[in-house]
mmCIF file of C-alpha atoms in Angstrom:
data_model
loop_
_atom_site.group_PDB
_atom_site.id
_atom_site.type_symbol
_atom_site.label_atom_id
_atom_site.label_comp_id
_atom_site.label_asym_id
_atom_site.label_seq_id
_atom_site.Cartn_x
_atom_site.Cartn_y
_atom_site.Cartn_z
ATOM 1 C CA MET W 1 159.499 168.104 -80.840
ATOM 2 C CA ALA W 2 161.270 170.715 -82.945
ATOM 3 C CA GLU W 3 160.050 173.468 -80.621
ATOM 4 C CA SER W 4 160.979 171.700 -77.392
ATOM 5 C CA THR W 5 164.636 171.049 -78.307
ATOM 6 C CA PRO W 6 165.942 174.652 -78.189
ATOM 7 C CA SER W 7 163.968 175.399 -75.014
ATOM 8 C CA ALA W 8 165.697 172.657 -73.011
ATOM 9 C CA PRO W 9 169.025 174.537 -72.694
ATOM 10 C CA ALA W 10 167.097 177.663 -71.752
ATOM 11 C CA ARG W 11 165.281 175.816 -68.968
ATOM 12 C CA SER W 12 168.591 174.385 -67.807
ATOM 13 C CA ARG W 13 170.115 177.867 -67.621
ATOM 14 C CA VAL W 14 167.123 179.156 -65.660
ATOM 15 C CA ARG W 15 167.437 176.303 -63.164
ATOM 16 C CA THR W 16 171.139 177.006 -62.808
ATOM 17 C CA HIS W 17 170.525 180.716 -62.201
ATOM 18 C CA LEU W 18 167.845 179.924 -59.616
ATOM 19 C CA LYS W 19 170.106 177.429 -57.867
ATOM 20 C CA GLN W 20 172.993 179.884 -57.662
ATOM 21 C CA SER W 21 170.724 182.705 -56.485
ATOM 22 C CA THR W 22 169.220 180.411 -53.838
ATOM 23 C CA VAL W 23 172.676 179.633 -52.460
ATOM 24 C CA VAL W 24 173.380 183.361 -52.067
ATOM 25 C CA ALA W 25 169.884 183.932 -50.637
ATOM 26 C CA ARG W 26 170.395 181.327 -47.907
ATOM 27 C CA LYS W 27 173.654 182.937 -46.854
ATOM 28 C CA GLU W 28 172.099 186.405 -46.853
ATOM 29 C CA PHE W 29 169.041 185.180 -44.935
ATOM 30 C CA THR W 30 171.264 183.763 -42.200
ATOM 31 C CA ALA W 31 173.292 186.969 -41.997
ATOM 32 C CA ALA W 32 170.167 189.149 -41.889
ATOM 33 C CA VAL W 33 168.480 187.061 -39.194
ATOM 34 C CA ARG W 34 171.613 187.247 -37.041
ATOM 35 C CA ALA W 35 171.921 191.025 -37.418
ATOM 36 C CA ARG W 36 171.224 192.653 -34.053
ATOM 37 C CA SER W 37 169.716 195.809 -35.559
ATOM 38 C CA LEU W 38 167.170 193.820 -37.556
ATOM 39 C CA GLN W 39 166.334 191.669 -34.546
ATOM 40 C CA VAL W 40 165.672 194.758 -32.421
ATOM 41 C CA LEU W 41 163.414 196.350 -35.038
ATOM 42 C CA LEU W 42 161.392 193.195 -35.608
ATOM 43 C CA VAL W 43 160.992 192.697 -31.860
ATOM 44 C CA LEU W 44 159.758 196.300 -31.596
ATOM 45 C CA LEU W 45 157.276 195.623 -34.390
ATOM 46 C CA ILE W 46 155.980 192.495 -32.653
ATOM 47 C CA ILE W 47 155.716 194.310 -29.305
ATOM 48 C CA ALA W 48 153.863 197.185 -30.997
ATOM 49 C CA THR W 49 151.441 194.659 -32.483
ATOM 50 C CA GLY W 50 150.609 193.192 -29.088
ATOM 51 C CA VAL W 51 150.340 196.592 -27.408
ATOM 52 C CA VAL W 52 148.058 198.050 -30.088
ATOM 53 C CA PHE W 53 145.631 195.120 -30.017
ATOM 54 C CA ARG W 54 145.530 195.158 -26.211
ATOM 55 C CA ALA W 55 145.190 198.933 -25.911
ATOM 56 C CA VAL W 56 142.170 199.444 -28.182
ATOM 57 C CA ASP W 57 138.928 200.000 -26.302
ATOM 58 C CA GLY W 58 136.916 196.795 -26.530
ATOM 59 C CA SER W 59 133.645 198.711 -26.353
ATOM 60 C CA ALA W 60 134.424 200.639 -29.536
ATOM 61 C CA GLU W 61 132.777 199.667 -32.792
ATOM 62 C CA SER W 62 134.927 197.080 -34.609
ATOM 63 C CA PRO W 63 137.860 197.301 -32.150
ATOM 64 C CA THR W 64 139.920 194.779 -34.131
ATOM 65 C CA THR W 65 139.625 196.867 -37.292
ATOM 66 C CA VAL W 66 140.654 199.957 -35.334
ATOM 67 C CA ALA W 67 143.667 198.037 -34.002
ATOM 68 C CA VAL W 68 144.756 197.101 -37.528
ATOM 69 C CA GLU W 69 144.425 200.713 -38.651
ATOM 70 C CA LEU W 70 146.537 201.913 -35.725
ATOM 71 C CA LEU W 71 149.095 199.212 -36.407
ATOM 72 C CA GLY W 72 149.617 200.631 -39.883
ATOM 73 C CA LEU W 73 151.672 203.530 -38.449
ATOM 74 C CA PRO W 74 154.449 201.461 -36.828
ATOM 75 C CA VAL W 75 154.453 199.142 -39.852
ATOM 76 C CA GLN W 76 155.035 202.085 -42.220
ATOM 77 C CA LEU W 77 157.822 203.345 -39.968
ATOM 78 C CA ILE W 78 159.629 200.175 -38.896
ATOM 79 C CA VAL W 79 159.465 197.945 -41.988
ATOM 80 C CA PRO W 80 161.259 200.353 -44.394
ATOM 81 C CA ILE W 81 163.941 201.082 -41.786
ATOM 82 C CA ALA W 82 164.420 197.361 -41.160
ATOM 83 C CA ALA W 83 164.678 196.726 -44.910
ATOM 84 C CA ILE W 84 167.301 199.425 -45.337
ATOM 85 C CA LEU W 85 169.390 198.271 -42.379
ATOM 86 C CA ALA W 86 169.218 194.670 -43.586
ATOM 87 C CA ALA W 87 170.028 195.396 -47.230
ATOM 88 C CA SER W 88 172.212 198.513 -47.369
ATOM 89 C CA ALA W 89 175.359 196.459 -46.689
ATOM 90 C CA ALA W 90 174.268 193.396 -48.679
ATOM 91 C CA VAL W 91 176.777 193.942 -51.490
ATOM 92 C CA ALA W 92 178.743 196.985 -50.327
ATOM 93 C CA GLY W 93 179.590 195.273 -47.044
ATOM 94 C CA GLU W 94 181.142 192.350 -48.861
ATOM 95 C CA ARG W 95 182.989 194.772 -51.114
ATOM 96 C CA ASP W 96 184.382 196.544 -48.025
ATOM 97 C CA SER W 97 185.554 193.294 -46.449
ATOM 98 C CA GLY W 98 186.969 191.895 -49.680
ATOM 99 C CA SER W 99 184.740 188.817 -49.608
ATOM 100 C CA LEU W 100 182.943 189.958 -52.769
ATOM 101 C CA ARG W 101 186.018 189.080 -54.835
ATOM 102 C CA VAL W 102 185.945 185.590 -53.399
ATOM 103 C CA LEU W 103 182.231 185.277 -54.129
ATOM 104 C CA LEU W 104 182.586 186.489 -57.710
ATOM 105 C CA GLY W 105 185.543 184.159 -58.166
ATOM 106 C CA MET W 106 183.114 181.274 -57.893
ATOM 107 C CA PRO W 107 180.970 180.126 -60.850
ATOM 108 C CA ILE W 108 178.309 182.734 -60.105
ATOM 109 C CA SER W 109 177.296 185.881 -61.978
ATOM 110 C CA ARG W 110 176.794 189.368 -60.611
ATOM 111 C CA THR W 111 173.102 189.156 -61.430
ATOM 112 C CA GLU W 112 172.788 185.974 -59.373
ATOM 113 C CA VAL W 113 174.545 187.694 -56.475
ATOM 114 C CA VAL W 114 172.182 190.680 -56.528
ATOM 115 C CA VAL W 115 169.051 188.549 -56.958
ATOM 116 C CA GLY W 116 170.170 186.181 -54.210
ATOM 117 C CA LYS W 117 170.905 189.074 -51.839
ATOM 118 C CA PHE W 118 167.466 190.529 -52.467
ATOM 119 C CA LEU W 119 165.695 187.208 -51.951
ATOM 120 C CA GLY W 120 167.613 186.565 -48.711
ATOM 121 C CA VAL W 121 166.762 189.984 -47.281
ATOM 122 C CA LEU W 122 163.125 189.662 -48.338
ATOM 123 C CA ALA W 123 162.886 186.219 -46.755
ATOM 124 C CA ALA W 124 164.253 187.520 -43.440
ATOM 125 C CA LEU W 125 161.846 190.459 -43.425
ATOM 126 C CA SER W 126 158.953 188.206 -44.416
ATOM 127 C CA ALA W 127 159.722 185.926 -41.482
ATOM 128 C CA GLY W 128 159.478 188.877 -39.106
ATOM 129 C CA ILE W 129 156.250 190.092 -40.702
ATOM 130 C CA GLY W 130 154.892 186.549 -40.439
ATOM 131 C CA LEU W 131 155.610 186.551 -36.697
ATOM 132 C CA MET W 132 153.785 189.878 -36.451
ATOM 133 C CA PHE W 133 150.766 188.259 -38.135
ATOM 134 C CA VAL W 134 150.831 185.331 -35.686
ATOM 135 C CA VAL W 135 151.000 187.705 -32.709
ATOM 136 C CA ALA W 136 148.180 189.859 -34.094
ATOM 137 C CA VAL W 137 145.919 186.841 -34.624
ATOM 138 C CA SER W 138 146.717 185.397 -31.185
ATOM 139 C CA VAL W 139 146.214 188.625 -29.241
ATOM 140 C CA SER W 140 143.067 189.465 -31.195
ATOM 141 C CA LEU W 141 141.552 186.066 -30.428
ATOM 142 C CA ILE W 142 142.479 186.250 -26.747
ATOM 143 C CA THR W 143 141.295 189.848 -26.304
ATOM 144 C CA TYR W 144 138.247 190.090 -28.557
ATOM 145 C CA GLY W 145 137.457 186.522 -29.562
ATOM 146 C CA THR W 146 137.629 187.395 -33.259
ATOM 147 C CA VAL W 147 140.205 188.137 -35.948
ATOM 148 C CA PRO W 148 139.880 190.843 -38.648
ATOM 149 C CA LEU W 149 141.317 188.607 -41.347
ATOM 150 C CA SER W 150 140.569 190.813 -44.346
ATOM 151 C CA ALA W 151 141.949 193.990 -42.756
ATOM 152 C CA LEU W 152 144.931 192.128 -41.306
ATOM 153 C CA ALA W 153 145.671 190.454 -44.649
ATOM 154 C CA GLY W 154 145.696 193.869 -46.306
ATOM 155 C CA LEU W 155 148.112 195.192 -43.690
ATOM 156 C CA ILE W 156 150.414 192.186 -44.048
ATOM 157 C CA GLY W 157 150.316 192.512 -47.838
ATOM 158 C CA GLY W 158 151.237 196.188 -47.559
ATOM 159 C CA ALA W 159 154.065 195.368 -45.146
ATOM 160 C CA LEU W 160 155.461 192.775 -47.568
ATOM 161 C CA LEU W 161 155.273 195.281 -50.423
ATOM 162 C CA LEU W 162 157.146 197.830 -48.300
ATOM 163 C CA ALA W 163 159.764 195.223 -47.429
ATOM 164 C CA GLY W 164 160.188 194.262 -51.079
ATOM 165 C CA ALA W 165 160.297 197.845 -52.339
ATOM 166 C CA PHE W 166 162.785 199.233 -49.833
ATOM 167 C CA GLY W 167 164.748 195.980 -49.671
ATOM 168 C CA GLY W 168 165.136 195.968 -53.449
ATOM 169 C CA PHE W 169 166.029 199.661 -53.454
ATOM 170 C CA ALA W 170 168.680 199.155 -50.770
ATOM 171 C CA VAL W 171 170.196 196.086 -52.448
ATOM 172 C CA GLY W 172 170.371 197.958 -55.744
ATOM 173 C CA VAL W 173 172.082 200.953 -54.154
ATOM 174 C CA SER W 174 174.420 198.636 -52.245
ATOM 175 C CA ALA W 175 175.464 197.012 -55.517
ATOM 176 C CA ALA W 176 175.993 200.380 -57.217
ATOM 177 C CA VAL W 177 178.147 202.244 -54.678
ATOM 178 C CA ALA W 178 181.644 201.573 -53.433
ATOM 179 C CA THR W 179 181.232 201.527 -49.640
ATOM 180 C CA THR W 180 178.683 200.623 -46.983
ATOM 181 C CA ARG W 181 178.716 204.199 -45.688
ATOM 182 C CA ARG W 182 177.676 205.579 -49.072
ATOM 183 C CA SER W 183 175.028 202.891 -49.430
ATOM 184 C CA LEU W 184 173.535 203.680 -46.031
ATOM 185 C CA ALA W 185 173.573 207.421 -46.713
ATOM 186 C CA ALA W 186 171.865 206.991 -50.088
ATOM 187 C CA THR W 187 169.201 204.586 -48.839
ATOM 188 C CA VAL W 188 168.404 206.676 -45.763
ATOM 189 C CA GLY W 189 168.175 209.726 -48.000
ATOM 190 C CA GLY W 190 165.797 207.854 -50.280
ATOM 191 C CA LEU W 191 163.658 206.786 -47.331
ATOM 192 C CA PHE W 192 163.520 210.345 -45.999
ATOM 193 C CA THR W 193 162.585 211.708 -49.424
ATOM 194 C CA LEU W 194 159.829 209.178 -50.045
ATOM 195 C CA SER W 195 158.438 209.387 -46.506
ATOM 196 C CA PHE W 196 158.515 213.119 -45.849
ATOM 197 C CA LEU W 197 159.280 215.070 -49.035
ATOM 198 C CA TRP W 198 157.427 213.172 -51.745
ATOM 199 C CA GLU W 199 153.991 214.703 -51.148
ATOM 200 C CA PRO W 200 155.296 218.317 -51.025
ATOM 201 C CA LEU W 201 157.354 217.592 -54.160
ATOM 202 C CA VAL W 202 154.337 216.266 -56.062
ATOM 203 C CA ALA W 203 152.125 219.085 -54.796
ATOM 204 C CA GLY W 204 154.761 221.663 -55.786
ATOM 205 C CA THR W 205 155.046 220.187 -59.265
ATOM 206 C CA TYR W 206 151.261 220.240 -59.614
ATOM 207 C CA TYR W 207 151.195 223.886 -58.507
ATOM 208 C CA ALA W 208 153.924 224.805 -61.008
ATOM 209 C CA VAL W 209 151.934 223.245 -63.843
ATOM 210 C CA ALA W 210 148.315 224.066 -62.863
ATOM 211 C CA GLY W 211 148.813 227.237 -60.859
ATOM 212 C CA THR W 212 146.878 225.830 -57.900
ATOM 213 C CA LEU W 213 147.284 223.164 -55.267
ATOM 214 C CA PRO W 214 145.536 219.771 -55.655
ATOM 215 C CA ALA W 215 142.017 219.666 -54.266
ATOM 216 C CA GLU W 216 142.600 216.231 -52.704
ATOM 217 C CA PRO W 217 145.587 214.832 -50.757
#
């Protein structure tokens, strides 16, 4: 009994934080789902899913596995871009419009705002990735009569990790900078660096230390 008494206020505070963050997350989810740019990207991802599964040669060995492997390319390209477009204005956009002052004038902390924004963006991206999974399963069943569940689950898991990583990165940058333009520039720069410059940077660092390039990619 002595141990449970001090933990009750702590649990109450946690529930309050979660409730406040959920309120922000619902608002952000609605805004993200209504965003035309995010809708276009998710539609492109779903179309790419259907096209890839239909285009793979059915006579090839494990055509469904090949389709999942090919689908990894558009997933790696579209999901990070969608996350950045959905999240780069999450906080900075409200700061630009002045609505952030109104939001922070309510009984809600800055941490709850940032966490709620992240959860809302992640939920919107997860919904789109879930639709991609449904399309992949449906087209695979119709075309090949089977579903590569293990390979597809790995792809979906990777897509969710990408969405969470770049969504969290973009929300964090959006909360740190003053304007949406700066947030978008910083997040796009981060995406470009991680997607195209990271491997040469790591290889160059390895060469500077070891005097030779890595034997493996």
